[in-house]
Short mmCIF file of C-alpha atoms in Angstrom, two decimals:
data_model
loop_
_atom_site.label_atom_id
_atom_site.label_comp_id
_atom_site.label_asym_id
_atom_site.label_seq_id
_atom_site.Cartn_x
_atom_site.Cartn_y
_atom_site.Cartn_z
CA UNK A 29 -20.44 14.20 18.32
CA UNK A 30 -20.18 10.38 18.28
CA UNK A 31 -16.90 9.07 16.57
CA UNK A 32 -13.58 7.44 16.28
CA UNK A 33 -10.30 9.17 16.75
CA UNK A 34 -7.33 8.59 16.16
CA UNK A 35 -4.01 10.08 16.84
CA UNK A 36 -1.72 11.27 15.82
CA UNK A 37 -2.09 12.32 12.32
CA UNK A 38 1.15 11.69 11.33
CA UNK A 39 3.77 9.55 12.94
CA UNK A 40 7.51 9.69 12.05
CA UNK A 41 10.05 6.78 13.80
CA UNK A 42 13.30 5.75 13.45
CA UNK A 43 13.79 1.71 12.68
CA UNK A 44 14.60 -0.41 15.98
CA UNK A 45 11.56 1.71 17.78
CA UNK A 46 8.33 0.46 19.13
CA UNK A 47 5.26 2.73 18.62
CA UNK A 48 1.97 3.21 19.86
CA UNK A 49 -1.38 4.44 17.81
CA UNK A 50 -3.85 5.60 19.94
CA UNK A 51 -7.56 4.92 19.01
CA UNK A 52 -11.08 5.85 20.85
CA UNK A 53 -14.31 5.36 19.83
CA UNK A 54 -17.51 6.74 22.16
CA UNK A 55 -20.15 5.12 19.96
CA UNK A 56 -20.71 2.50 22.15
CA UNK A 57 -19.74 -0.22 20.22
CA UNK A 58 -18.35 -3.61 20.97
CA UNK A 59 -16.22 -4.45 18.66
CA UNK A 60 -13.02 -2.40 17.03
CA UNK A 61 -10.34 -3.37 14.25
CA UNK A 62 -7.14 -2.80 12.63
CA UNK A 63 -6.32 -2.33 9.51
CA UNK A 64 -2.99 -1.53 7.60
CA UNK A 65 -3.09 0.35 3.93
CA UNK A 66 -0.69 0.23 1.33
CA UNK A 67 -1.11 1.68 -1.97
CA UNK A 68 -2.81 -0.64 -4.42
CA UNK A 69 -3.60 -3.23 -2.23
CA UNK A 70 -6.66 -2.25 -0.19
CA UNK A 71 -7.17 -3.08 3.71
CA UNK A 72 -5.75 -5.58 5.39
CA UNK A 73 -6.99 -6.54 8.80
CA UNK A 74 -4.02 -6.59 11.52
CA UNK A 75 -5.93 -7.36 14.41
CA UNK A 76 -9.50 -7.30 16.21
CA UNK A 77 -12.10 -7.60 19.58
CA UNK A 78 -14.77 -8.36 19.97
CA UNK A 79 -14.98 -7.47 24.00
CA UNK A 80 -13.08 -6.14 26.44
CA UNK A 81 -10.02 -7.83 27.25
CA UNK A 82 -10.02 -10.33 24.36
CA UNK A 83 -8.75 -9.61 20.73
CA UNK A 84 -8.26 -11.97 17.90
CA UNK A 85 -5.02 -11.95 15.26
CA UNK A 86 -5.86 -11.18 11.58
CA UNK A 87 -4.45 -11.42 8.59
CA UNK A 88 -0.98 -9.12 8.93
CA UNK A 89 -0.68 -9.52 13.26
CA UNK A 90 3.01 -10.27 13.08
CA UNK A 91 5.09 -7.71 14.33
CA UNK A 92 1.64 -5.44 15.71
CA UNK A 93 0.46 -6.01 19.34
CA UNK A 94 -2.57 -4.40 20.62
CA UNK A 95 -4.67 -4.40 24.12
CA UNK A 96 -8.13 -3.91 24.98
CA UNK A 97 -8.52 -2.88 28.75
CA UNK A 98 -11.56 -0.80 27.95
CA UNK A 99 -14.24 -0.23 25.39
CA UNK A 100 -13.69 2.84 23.94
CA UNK A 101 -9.89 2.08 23.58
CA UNK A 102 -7.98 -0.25 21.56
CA UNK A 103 -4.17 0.92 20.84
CA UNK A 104 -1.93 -0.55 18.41
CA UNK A 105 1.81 -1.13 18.63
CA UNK A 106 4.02 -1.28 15.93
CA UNK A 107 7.20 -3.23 17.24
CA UNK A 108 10.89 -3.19 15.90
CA UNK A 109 10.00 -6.88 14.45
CA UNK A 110 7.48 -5.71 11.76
CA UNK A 111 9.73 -5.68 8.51
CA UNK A 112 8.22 -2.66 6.45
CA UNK A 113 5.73 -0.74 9.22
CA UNK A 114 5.55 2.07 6.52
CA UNK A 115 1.87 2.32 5.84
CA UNK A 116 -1.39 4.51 6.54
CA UNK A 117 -3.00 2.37 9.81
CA UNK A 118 -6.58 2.48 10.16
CA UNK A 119 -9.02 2.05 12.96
CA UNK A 120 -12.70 0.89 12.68
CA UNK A 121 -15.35 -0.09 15.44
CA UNK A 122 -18.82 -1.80 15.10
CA UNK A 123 -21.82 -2.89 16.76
CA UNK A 124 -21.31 -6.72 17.62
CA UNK A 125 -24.00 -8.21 16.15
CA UNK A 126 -23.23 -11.09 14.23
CA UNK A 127 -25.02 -9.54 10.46
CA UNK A 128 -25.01 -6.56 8.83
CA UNK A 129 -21.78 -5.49 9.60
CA UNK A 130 -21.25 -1.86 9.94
CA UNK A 131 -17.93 -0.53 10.23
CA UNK A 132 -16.93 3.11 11.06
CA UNK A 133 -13.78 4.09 10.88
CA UNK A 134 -11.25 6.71 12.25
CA UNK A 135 -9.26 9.48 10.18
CA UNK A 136 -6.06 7.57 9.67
CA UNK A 137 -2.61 7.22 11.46
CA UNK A 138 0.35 7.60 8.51
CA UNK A 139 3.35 6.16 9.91
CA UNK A 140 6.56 6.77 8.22
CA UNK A 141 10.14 4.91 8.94
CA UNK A 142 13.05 6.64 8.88
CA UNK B 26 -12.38 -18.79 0.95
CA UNK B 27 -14.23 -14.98 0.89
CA UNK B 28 -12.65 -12.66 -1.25
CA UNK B 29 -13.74 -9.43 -3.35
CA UNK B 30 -12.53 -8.26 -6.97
CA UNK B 31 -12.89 -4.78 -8.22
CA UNK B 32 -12.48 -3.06 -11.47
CA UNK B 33 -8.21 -1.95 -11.97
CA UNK B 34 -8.22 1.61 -11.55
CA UNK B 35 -7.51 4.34 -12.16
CA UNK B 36 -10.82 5.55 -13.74
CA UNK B 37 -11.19 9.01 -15.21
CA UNK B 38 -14.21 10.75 -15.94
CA UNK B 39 -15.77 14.28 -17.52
CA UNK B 40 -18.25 15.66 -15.30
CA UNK B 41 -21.89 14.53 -15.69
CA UNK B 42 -20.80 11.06 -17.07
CA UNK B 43 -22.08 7.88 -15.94
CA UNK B 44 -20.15 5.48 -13.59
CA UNK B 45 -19.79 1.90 -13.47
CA UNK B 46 -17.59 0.13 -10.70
CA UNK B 47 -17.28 -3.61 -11.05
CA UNK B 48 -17.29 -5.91 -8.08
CA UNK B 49 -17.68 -9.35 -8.24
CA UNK B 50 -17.27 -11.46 -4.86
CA UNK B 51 -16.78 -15.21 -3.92
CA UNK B 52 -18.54 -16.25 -0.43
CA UNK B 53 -19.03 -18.72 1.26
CA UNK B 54 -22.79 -18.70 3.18
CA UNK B 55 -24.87 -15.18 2.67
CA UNK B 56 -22.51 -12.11 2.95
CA UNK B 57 -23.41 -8.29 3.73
CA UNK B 58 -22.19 -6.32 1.07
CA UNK B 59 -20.83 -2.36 0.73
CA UNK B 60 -19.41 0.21 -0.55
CA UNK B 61 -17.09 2.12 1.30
CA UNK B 62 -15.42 5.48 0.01
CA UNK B 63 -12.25 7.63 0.87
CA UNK B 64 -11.17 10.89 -0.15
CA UNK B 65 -7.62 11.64 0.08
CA UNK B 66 -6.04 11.54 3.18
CA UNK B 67 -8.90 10.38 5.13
CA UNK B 68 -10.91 7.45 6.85
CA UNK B 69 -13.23 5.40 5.16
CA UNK B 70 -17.08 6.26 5.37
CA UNK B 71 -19.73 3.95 4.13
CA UNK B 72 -21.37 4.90 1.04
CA UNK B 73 -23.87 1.58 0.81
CA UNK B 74 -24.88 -1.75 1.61
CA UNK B 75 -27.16 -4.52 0.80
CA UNK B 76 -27.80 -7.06 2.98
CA UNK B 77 -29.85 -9.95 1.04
CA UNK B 78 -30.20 -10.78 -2.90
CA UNK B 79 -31.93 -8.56 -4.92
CA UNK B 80 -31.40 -5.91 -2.08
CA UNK B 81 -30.16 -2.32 -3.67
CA UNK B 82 -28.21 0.01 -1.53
CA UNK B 83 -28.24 3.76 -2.44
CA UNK B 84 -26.88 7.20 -1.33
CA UNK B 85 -26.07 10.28 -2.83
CA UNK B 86 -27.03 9.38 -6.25
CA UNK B 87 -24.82 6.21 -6.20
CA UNK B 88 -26.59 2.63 -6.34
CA UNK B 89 -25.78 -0.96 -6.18
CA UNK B 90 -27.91 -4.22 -6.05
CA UNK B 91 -26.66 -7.52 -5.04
CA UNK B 92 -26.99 -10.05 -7.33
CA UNK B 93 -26.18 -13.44 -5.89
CA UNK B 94 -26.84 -15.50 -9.30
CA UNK B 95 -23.81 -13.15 -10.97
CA UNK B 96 -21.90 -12.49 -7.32
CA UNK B 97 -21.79 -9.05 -8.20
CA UNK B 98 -22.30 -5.92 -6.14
CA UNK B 99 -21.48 -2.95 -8.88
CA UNK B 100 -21.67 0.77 -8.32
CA UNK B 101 -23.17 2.94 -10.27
CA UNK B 102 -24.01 6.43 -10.84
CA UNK B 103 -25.82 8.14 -13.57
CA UNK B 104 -23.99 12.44 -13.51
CA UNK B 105 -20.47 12.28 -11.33
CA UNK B 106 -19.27 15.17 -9.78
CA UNK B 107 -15.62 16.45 -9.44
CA UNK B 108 -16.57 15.86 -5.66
CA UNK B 109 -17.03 12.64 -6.25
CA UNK B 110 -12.93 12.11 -7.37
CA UNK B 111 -12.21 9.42 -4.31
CA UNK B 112 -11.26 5.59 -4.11
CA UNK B 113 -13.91 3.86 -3.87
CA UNK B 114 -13.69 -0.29 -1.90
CA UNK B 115 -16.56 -3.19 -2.50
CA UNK B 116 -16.20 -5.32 0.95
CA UNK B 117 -18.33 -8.21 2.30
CA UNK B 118 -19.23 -9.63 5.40
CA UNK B 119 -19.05 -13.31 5.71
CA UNK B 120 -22.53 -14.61 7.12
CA UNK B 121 -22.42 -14.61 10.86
CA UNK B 122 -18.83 -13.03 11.01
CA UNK B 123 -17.78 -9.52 12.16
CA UNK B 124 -14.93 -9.38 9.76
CA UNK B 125 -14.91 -7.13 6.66
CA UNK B 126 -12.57 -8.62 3.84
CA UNK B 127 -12.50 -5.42 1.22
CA UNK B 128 -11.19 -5.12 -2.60
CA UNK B 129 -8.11 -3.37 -3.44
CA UNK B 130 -10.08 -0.04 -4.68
CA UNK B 131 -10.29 1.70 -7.56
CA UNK B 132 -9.18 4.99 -8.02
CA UNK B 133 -12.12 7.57 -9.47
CA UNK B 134 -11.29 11.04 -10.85
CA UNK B 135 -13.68 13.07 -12.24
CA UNK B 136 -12.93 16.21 -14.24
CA UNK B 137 -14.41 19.67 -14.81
#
């Protein structure tokens, strides 16, 4: 089955740690984002690439750093200098095509500071 | 700048009602628009899109059109289902660009 994971599930950290979200996609696609979500206040793109070994910051990149060393994978770090990393951290991928626009997106990472 | 506003949630519903979602978008150039929809604890899956005015998207008995003279993109749905009780984001895709910029959602629950 063609997909994105992501794992794990559920993340737990205490404050003053960095931490890594794994995600993989085998559908091929080009591109792959980040987004953070917080109750009432929808998605919020934290970063993106659009090829391999280049990414782009959105519009929440402070205190996240991701890589791109291959297609199907594009990790996330959440460093000790984001303020409030709290939040349910999704990951999408599409086709890079330039229109139509179709993401897909991964089960969800919840990441809770302690 | 591109932005999308939704409907303020939460919306509650009998089973067998009809649905209306309001979305209403500012753009510049000609976006892509959708409909995405989560059920709790999950990903987001696409429910929709339209890609040019006058376009409608529809799936499982839901259905939007874009209407560029109102820049609106509402969902609709004429008999919900309690397994349709989900949070439901309008999102568009800037002409050209690979970026989605989403609403803030609006909460649906349907009852028996």
């Amino acid at each position: 089955d063609g997909g994105i994971t992501q794992s794990p599930k559920y993340l737990f950290r205490k404050e003053g740690q960095n931490v890594t979200l794994s995600c993989e996609q085998n559908l091929n696609h080009d591109a792959m984002y980040w987004y953070r979500q917080d109750p009432g206040q929808g998605l919020r793109l934290i970063y993106y690439s659009q090829i391999v070994n280049d990414f782009q910051k959105g519009d929440i990149a402070e205190g996240y750093s991701v890589s791109r060393e291959k297609k199907e994978s594009f990790p996330l770090t959440v460093t000790s200098a984001q303020k409030n990393p709290t939040a349910f951290y999704l990951c999408a991928s599409s086709m890079f095509s330039g229109v139509n626009n179709e993401q897909f997106f991964g089960p969800g990472t919840r990441l809770t500071v302690l | 700048g591109n932005s999308v506003t939704q409907m303020e949630g939460p919306v509650t519903l009998s089973e067998e009602a009809f649905l209306t979602i309001n979305c209403t978008y500012t753009a510049t150039g000609y976006p892509s628009l959708f409909w995405y929809v989560q059920y709790p604890g999950e990903g987001l899956q696409l429910l929709l899109k339209a890609t040019k005015a006058d376009d409608k998207g529809s799936n499982k008995g839901f259905e939007a059109t874009y209407r560029k003279e109102t820049t609106s993109f509402h969902l609709e749905k004429g008999s919900v289902q309690v397994s349709d009780s989900a949070v439901y984001f309008c999102a568009l895709s800037p002409g050209g660009s690979e970026k989605l910029v989403f609403g803030k959602g609006t909460k649906l629950t349907v009852n028996p």
